[in-house]
Coordinates of C-alpha atoms in Angstrom, one line a residue:
M970 CA 8.5 2.3 -56.9
F971 CA 6.9 3.5 -53.7
P972 CA 9.1 3.8 -50.6
L973 CA 8.4 1.0 -48.1
A974 CA 8.3 2.0 -44.4
L975 CA 9.0 -0.8 -41.9
V976 CA 7.5 -0.3 -38.4
L977 CA 8.7 -2.6 -35.7
A978 CA 6.2 -2.8 -32.9
G979 CA 7.5 -3.4 -29.4
P980 CA 6.3 -6.2 -27.2
A981 CA 2.8 -5.8 -25.8
P982 CA 2.6 -4.5 -22.1
A983 CA 1.1 -7.8 -21.0
D984 CA 4.1 -9.7 -22.5
L985 CA 6.5 -7.3 -20.9
E986 CA 4.9 -7.7 -17.5
K987 CA 5.2 -11.5 -17.8
Q988 CA 8.9 -11.2 -18.7
V989 CA 9.4 -8.9 -15.7
S990 CA 7.7 -11.3 -13.4
E991 CA 10.0 -14.1 -14.7
I992 CA 13.0 -11.9 -14.0
F993 CA 11.8 -11.2 -10.4
Q994 CA 11.2 -14.9 -9.9
E995 CA 14.8 -15.7 -11.0
Q996 CA 16.6 -12.9 -9.4
C997 CA 14.6 -11.4 -6.5
T998 CA 11.9 -13.4 -4.8
T999 CA 14.3 -15.6 -2.8
C1000 CA 14.3 -12.6 -0.4
H1001 CA 11.5 -10.4 -1.6
D1002 CA 8.5 -12.7 -1.2
S1003 CA 5.3 -12.4 0.8
G1004 CA 7.1 -12.9 4.0
S1005 CA 9.6 -10.1 3.5
D1006 CA 9.6 -7.0 5.6
E1007 CA 10.7 -5.1 2.5
I1008 CA 9.2 -4.9 -0.9
N1009 CA 7.3 -8.0 -2.1
L1010 CA 8.2 -8.8 -5.7
D1011 CA 6.3 -12.1 -5.7
V1012 CA 3.2 -10.4 -7.0
A1013 CA 2.0 -9.0 -10.3
P1014 CA 4.6 -6.3 -11.2
S1015 CA 1.8 -3.8 -12.0
Q1016 CA 1.1 -3.6 -8.2
L1017 CA 4.4 -1.8 -7.8
T1018 CA 2.9 1.4 -9.3
S1019 CA 1.2 2.0 -5.9
V1020 CA 4.2 1.0 -3.7
K1021 CA 6.8 3.4 -2.3
S1022 CA 10.2 2.7 -0.8
G1023 CA 9.9 2.9 3.0
P1024 CA 13.4 4.5 3.6
T1025 CA 13.2 7.1 0.8
G1026 CA 9.4 7.6 0.1
K1027 CA 10.1 7.3 -3.6
A1028 CA 7.7 5.5 -5.9
M1029 CA 9.0 2.1 -6.9
V1030 CA 7.5 2.4 -10.4
V1031 CA 6.5 5.7 -12.0
P1032 CA 4.4 4.7 -15.1
G1033 CA 6.1 5.8 -18.3
K1034 CA 9.2 7.1 -16.5
P1035 CA 12.0 4.4 -15.9
A1036 CA 14.5 7.1 -14.9
E1037 CA 12.2 8.3 -12.0
S1038 CA 11.4 4.8 -10.8
Y1039 CA 13.2 3.7 -7.6
L1040 CA 13.1 0.1 -8.8
I1041 CA 15.6 1.1 -11.6
A1042 CA 17.7 3.1 -9.1
K1043 CA 18.0 0.0 -6.8
L1044 CA 19.0 -2.2 -9.7
T1045 CA 21.6 0.2 -11.0
G1046 CA 22.8 1.5 -7.6
N1047 CA 22.3 5.2 -8.5
G1048 CA 21.0 7.6 -5.7
I1049 CA 19.7 4.9 -3.4
D1050 CA 19.5 4.1 0.3
G1051 CA 21.3 0.9 1.2
D1052 CA 22.9 -1.6 -1.2
P1053 CA 22.1 -2.2 -4.9
M1054 CA 20.0 -5.2 -5.8
P1055 CA 20.2 -8.2 -6.1
M1056 CA 21.9 -8.2 -2.7
G1057 CA 25.3 -9.8 -2.8
G1058 CA 24.9 -10.8 -6.4
D1059 CA 26.0 -9.6 -9.8
P1060 CA 24.0 -6.7 -11.4
L1061 CA 21.1 -7.8 -13.7
P1062 CA 22.2 -8.4 -17.3
E1063 CA 21.6 -5.5 -19.7
G1064 CA 19.0 -7.5 -21.5
Q1065 CA 16.9 -8.0 -18.4
M1066 CA 17.3 -4.3 -17.5
T1067 CA 16.1 -3.3 -20.9
V1068 CA 13.0 -5.5 -20.5
I1069 CA 12.2 -3.8 -17.1
R1070 CA 12.7 -0.3 -18.6
Q1071 CA 10.5 -1.1 -21.6
W1072 CA 7.8 -2.4 -19.2
I1073 CA 7.8 0.8 -17.1
S1074 CA 7.7 2.9 -20.3
S1075 CA 4.7 0.9 -21.6
L1076 CA 2.7 1.9 -18.5
A1077 CA 2.6 5.5 -19.5
P1078 CA -1.1 6.7 -19.6
A1079 CA -2.5 7.7 -22.9
E1080 CA -2.6 11.4 -23.6
P1081 CA -6.2 12.7 -23.1
T1082 CA -7.8 14.6 -25.9
P1083 CA -9.1 18.0 -24.5
A1084 CA -12.9 18.2 -24.5
G1085 CA -14.2 20.3 -27.4
G1086 CA -10.9 19.9 -29.2
G1087 CA -10.6 19.4 -32.9
A1088 CA -7.9 18.5 -35.4
T1089 CA -6.3 21.4 -37.3
A1090 CA -5.0 21.2 -40.9
G1091 CA -1.5 20.3 -39.5
G1092 CA -2.9 17.4 -37.4
A1093 CA -2.6 19.2 -34.1
T1094 CA -5.4 19.3 -31.5
A1095 CA -7.0 22.6 -30.8
S1096 CA -9.0 23.0 -27.6
A1097 CA -12.0 25.2 -27.0
G1098 CA -13.2 26.7 -23.7
V1099 CA -15.3 24.3 -21.7
D1100 CA -17.7 25.1 -18.9
T1101 CA -16.6 22.7 -16.1
S1102 CA -19.0 24.0 -13.4
A1103 CA -21.2 20.9 -13.7
L1104 CA -18.2 18.6 -13.3
E1105 CA -16.9 20.6 -10.3
A1106 CA -20.3 20.4 -8.7
D1107 CA -20.4 16.6 -9.3
L1108 CA -16.9 16.2 -7.8
A1109 CA -17.9 18.3 -4.7
A1110 CA -21.0 16.1 -4.2
K1111 CA -19.0 12.9 -4.5
R1112 CA -16.5 14.1 -2.0
A1113 CA -19.2 15.1 0.5
A1114 CA -20.8 11.7 0.1
A1115 CA -17.5 9.9 0.7
D1116 CA -16.9 12.0 3.8
E1117 CA -20.2 10.8 5.3
Q1118 CA -19.4 7.2 4.4
E1119 CA -16.0 7.5 6.0
K1120 CA -17.6 8.6 9.3
A1121 CA -19.6 5.4 9.3
V1122 CA -16.4 3.3 8.6
Q1123 CA -14.5 5.2 11.4
A1124 CA -17.3 4.2 13.9
I1125 CA -17.0 0.5 12.8
L1126 CA -13.2 0.5 13.1
E1127 CA -13.4 2.3 16.5
E1128 CA -15.7 -0.5 17.7
H1129 CA -13.7 -3.5 16.4
C1130 CA -10.1 -2.5 15.4
T1131 CA -8.6 0.5 17.1
V1132 CA -8.0 -1.4 20.4
C1133 CA -4.9 -2.8 18.6
H1134 CA -4.6 -0.6 15.5
D1135 CA -4.4 2.9 17.1
A1136 CA -1.7 5.6 16.6
S1137 CA 0.9 3.6 18.5
S1138 CA 0.4 0.4 16.4
D1139 CA 3.4 -1.1 14.6
E1140 CA 1.0 -2.4 12.0
V1141 CA -1.5 -0.3 10.1
V1142 CA -3.2 2.6 12.0
L1143 CA -7.0 2.5 11.7
A1144 CA -7.7 5.5 14.0
G1145 CA -8.4 9.0 12.7
D1146 CA -8.3 10.1 9.0
L1147 CA -8.7 7.0 6.8
D1148 CA -7.5 8.7 3.6
V1149 CA -4.0 7.6 4.6
L1150 CA -5.0 4.0 3.8
T1151 CA -5.0 4.8 0.0
G1152 CA -1.3 5.4 0.2
K1153 CA -0.4 2.5 2.5
S1154 CA 0.4 -1.1 1.6
S1155 CA 0.7 -4.2 3.8
K1156 CA 4.4 -4.6 4.8
Y1157 CA 3.9 -8.3 4.3
T1158 CA 2.2 -8.6 0.9
Q1159 CA 2.8 -5.0 -0.5
T1160 CA -0.9 -5.0 -1.4
P1161 CA -2.5 -1.5 -0.9
F1162 CA -4.9 -1.5 2.0
V1163 CA -7.4 0.6 0.0
I1164 CA -7.5 0.9 -3.8
A1165 CA -10.0 3.5 -4.7
G1166 CA -12.9 1.9 -6.5
D1167 CA -11.5 -1.7 -6.2
V1168 CA -13.2 -3.3 -3.3
E1169 CA -12.0 -6.9 -3.9
G1170 CA -8.4 -5.7 -4.6
S1171 CA -8.2 -3.7 -1.3
Y1172 CA -6.2 -5.6 1.3
L1173 CA -8.4 -4.1 4.1
I1174 CA -11.4 -6.0 2.8
A1175 CA -9.2 -9.1 2.2
K1176 CA -8.1 -9.1 5.9
M1177 CA -11.7 -8.5 7.1
T1178 CA -13.1 -11.4 5.0
G1179 CA -10.2 -13.8 5.3
A1180 CA -9.7 -13.9 1.6
A1181 CA -7.1 -16.1 -0.1
G1182 CA -3.7 -14.6 -0.2
I1183 CA -3.6 -12.7 3.1
Q1184 CA -0.7 -12.9 5.5
G1185 CA -1.6 -14.1 9.0
D1186 CA -5.1 -14.3 10.5
P1187 CA -8.3 -12.5 9.4
M1188 CA -9.3 -9.5 11.4
P1189 CA -10.6 -8.7 14.0
Q1190 CA -8.0 -11.1 15.5
G1191 CA -9.5 -13.6 17.9
G1192 CA -13.0 -12.2 17.3
D1193 CA -16.0 -13.0 15.1
P1194 CA -15.8 -11.7 11.5
L1195 CA -17.6 -8.4 10.8
P1196 CA -21.3 -9.0 10.0
A1197 CA -22.4 -8.2 6.5
D1198 CA -24.2 -5.0 7.6
Q1199 CA -20.9 -3.6 8.9
L1200 CA -18.8 -4.8 5.9
A1201 CA -21.2 -3.0 3.5
P1202 CA -20.3 0.6 4.6
V1203 CA -16.6 -0.2 4.3
K1204 CA -17.1 -1.5 0.7
Q1205 CA -19.4 1.5 -0.1
W1206 CA -16.7 3.9 1.1
I1207 CA -14.0 2.3 -1.1
T1208 CA -16.4 2.4 -4.1
A1209 CA -17.1 6.1 -3.3
L1210 CA -13.3 6.8 -3.4
G1211 CA -13.3 5.4 -6.9
E1212 CA -16.1 7.6 -8.0
I1213 CA -14.1 10.6 -6.7
K1214 CA -11.1 9.5 -8.7
A1215 CA -13.3 9.2 -11.9
A1216 CA -14.8 12.6 -11.3
E1217 CA -11.3 14.1 -10.9
Q1218 CA -10.2 12.5 -14.1
A1219 CA -13.3 13.8 -15.9
L1220 CA -12.5 17.3 -14.7
A1221 CA -8.9 17.0 -15.7
D1222 CA -9.8 15.6 -19.2
A1223 CA -12.1 18.7 -19.6
G1224 CA -9.0 20.9 -19.5
A1225 CA -9.1 21.9 -15.8
G1226 CA -5.5 20.8 -15.2
P1227 CA -4.5 19.7 -11.7
V1228 CA -7.5 19.1 -9.5
E1229 CA -7.7 20.8 -6.1
G1230 CA -8.0 18.1 -3.6
P1231 CA -8.9 18.4 0.2
S1232 CA -5.2 18.6 1.0
G1233 CA -4.2 20.9 -2.0
P1234 CA -3.7 20.5 -5.7
T1235 CA -3.0 17.0 -7.0
E1236 CA -2.1 15.7 -10.4
V1237 CA -4.7 13.1 -11.4
G1238 CA -3.2 9.7 -11.9
G1239 CA 0.1 10.6 -10.1
P1240 CA 2.1 8.1 -8.1
G1241 CA 0.7 9.2 -4.7
Q1242 CA 0.6 11.9 -2.1
E1243 CA 3.8 13.0 -0.5
E1244 CA 4.6 15.1 2.6
G1245 CA 6.1 18.5 2.1
D1246 CA 9.6 17.1 2.8
G1247 CA 9.3 14.6 -0.1
C1248 CA 8.7 11.6 2.1
Q1249 CA 5.7 9.2 1.8
E1250 CA 2.9 10.1 4.2
G1251 CA 3.7 8.7 7.6
F1252 CA 7.4 9.1 7.1
K1253 CA 9.7 12.1 8.0
K1254 CA 13.3 12.8 7.2
D1255 CA 15.9 12.2 9.9
K1256 CA 19.1 14.2 10.4
K1257 CA 20.8 12.4 7.5
G1258 CA 17.9 13.2 5.1
R1259 CA 16.5 9.7 5.0
C1260 CA 12.8 9.0 5.3
K1261 CA 11.9 7.2 8.5
K1262 CA 8.6 6.0 9.8
H1263 CA 7.1 8.7 12.1
R1264 CA 4.9 7.9 15.1
E1265 CA 3.0 10.5 17.0
P1266 CA 3.5 10.4 20.8
T1267 CA 0.7 8.7 22.6
S1268 CA -0.5 8.7 26.2
E1269 CA -1.6 5.1 26.0
P1270 CA 0.2 3.0 28.5
P1271 CA 2.2 0.0 27.2
F1272 CA 0.9 -3.5 27.6
R1273 CA -2.6 -2.3 28.0
D1274 CA -4.0 -5.6 26.4
M1275 CA -3.8 -9.2 27.7
F1276 CA -3.5 -12.2 25.5
F1277 CA -4.1 -15.7 26.8
I1278 CA -2.4 -18.4 24.8
N1279 CA -2.5 -22.1 25.4
M1280 CA 1.2 -23.2 25.1
P1281 CA 2.7 -25.2 23.5
T1282 CA 1.0 -24.6 20.2
T1283 CA 1.5 -26.2 16.7
Q1284 CA 1.1 -22.8 15.0
G1285 CA 4.3 -21.6 13.3
I1286 CA 5.4 -18.0 13.8
G1287 CA 5.9 -17.3 10.1
K1288 CA 8.8 -16.8 7.8
N1289 CA 11.5 -14.2 8.7
T1290 CA 9.9 -13.6 12.1
I1291 CA 11.7 -13.5 15.5
Q1292 CA 9.6 -14.4 18.6
F1293 CA 10.6 -13.4 22.1
R1294 CA 8.4 -15.1 24.8
I1295 CA 8.2 -14.8 28.5
T1296 CA 6.1 -17.4 30.3
H1297 CA 5.0 -17.5 33.9
H1298 CA 4.2 -20.7 35.7
F1299 CA 2.1 -20.1 38.8
G1300 CA 1.6 -22.6 41.6
R1301 CA -1.1 -23.5 44.1
I1302 CA -4.0 -22.1 42.1
G1303 CA -7.3 -22.6 43.8
T1304 CA -6.1 -23.0 47.4
E1305 CA -8.3 -21.8 50.2
R1306 CA -7.9 -18.0 50.6
G1307 CA -5.4 -18.1 47.9
A1308 CA -4.9 -15.4 45.3
F1309 CA -5.2 -17.5 42.2
G1310 CA -1.6 -18.5 42.5
L1311 CA -0.3 -14.9 42.8
D1312 CA 0.5 -15.4 46.5
A1313 CA 3.0 -18.2 45.8
G1314 CA 5.4 -16.7 43.4
A1315 CA 6.0 -17.9 39.8
V1316 CA 8.6 -19.6 37.7
M1317 CA 9.5 -17.4 34.7
S1318 CA 11.0 -18.7 31.5
L1319 CA 12.4 -16.8 28.5
G1320 CA 12.4 -18.2 25.0
V1321 CA 13.5 -17.0 21.6
A1322 CA 12.4 -18.5 18.3
Y1323 CA 13.1 -17.7 14.7
G1324 CA 10.9 -18.7 11.7

């Protein structure tokens, strides 16, 4: 008789993700949908690998590491900012928690085989020295090319976007260094603004083209869409970022270890860049040690833009949105030697609406 070994295979990652999505739909998306100011869970769960908690700067999902994923912390109530989830409800059943943990574990990247390695008699992998100078030169060239493409994109954004999206913007900032966009997600859809190498998956492109699934209006707001010859450099820049990522991975696979990036050493495939205090880029710790959104002081005066809106309008203000409106009703416009109504006073009305 030969011994019989029984191997039980766990669910496939795709099946686990489907189950996790069903759990989110049942337990979470009543609040955490596309209109939420917090994390949007009404998306493919795999998108959470590029999303961080705003208050803490911690990665929501760290592939292969449930214990380090803030999603698990929020569901269990361990070491979190705020209340455990689901808000006001019972904790998730252990069966559902197990599925979520298994799904995160299934996302662990495969261990790369060192270049030039070979199997020893015991089955281990032995690595040999590899000359990585060609890979390093290729990476440097790709970074230089991406830097030039970024300058072209900055010029386009300066022309069309930074009037609203400057350093004082409550939305995404499109002025200055654009590398920050690879670590930022839309606060409405939780979709990353720029996914290196994935043009169609980048929310920046979706907003510029008015693609399905965006929140609000296409950009530039109230203006004509960007012409194809100006969209092309943006797409080329995103593609170039993907080529850098691939070159970094090739260098790491060759046994070079952590790749030295423009801002210091980075682990290839890691959950994202963090500030020195442990907060996500754009956030800084307050006196209580919590990560809060940081805005650089600006000399720009408030209310530097004017928006003319024909009221009333049939357009809704959106879900989970508060609108505060001040209207001015001028009289005697067009009178002889008048000042377009400004010489006759105005009736001011205040209004508040909630969507």
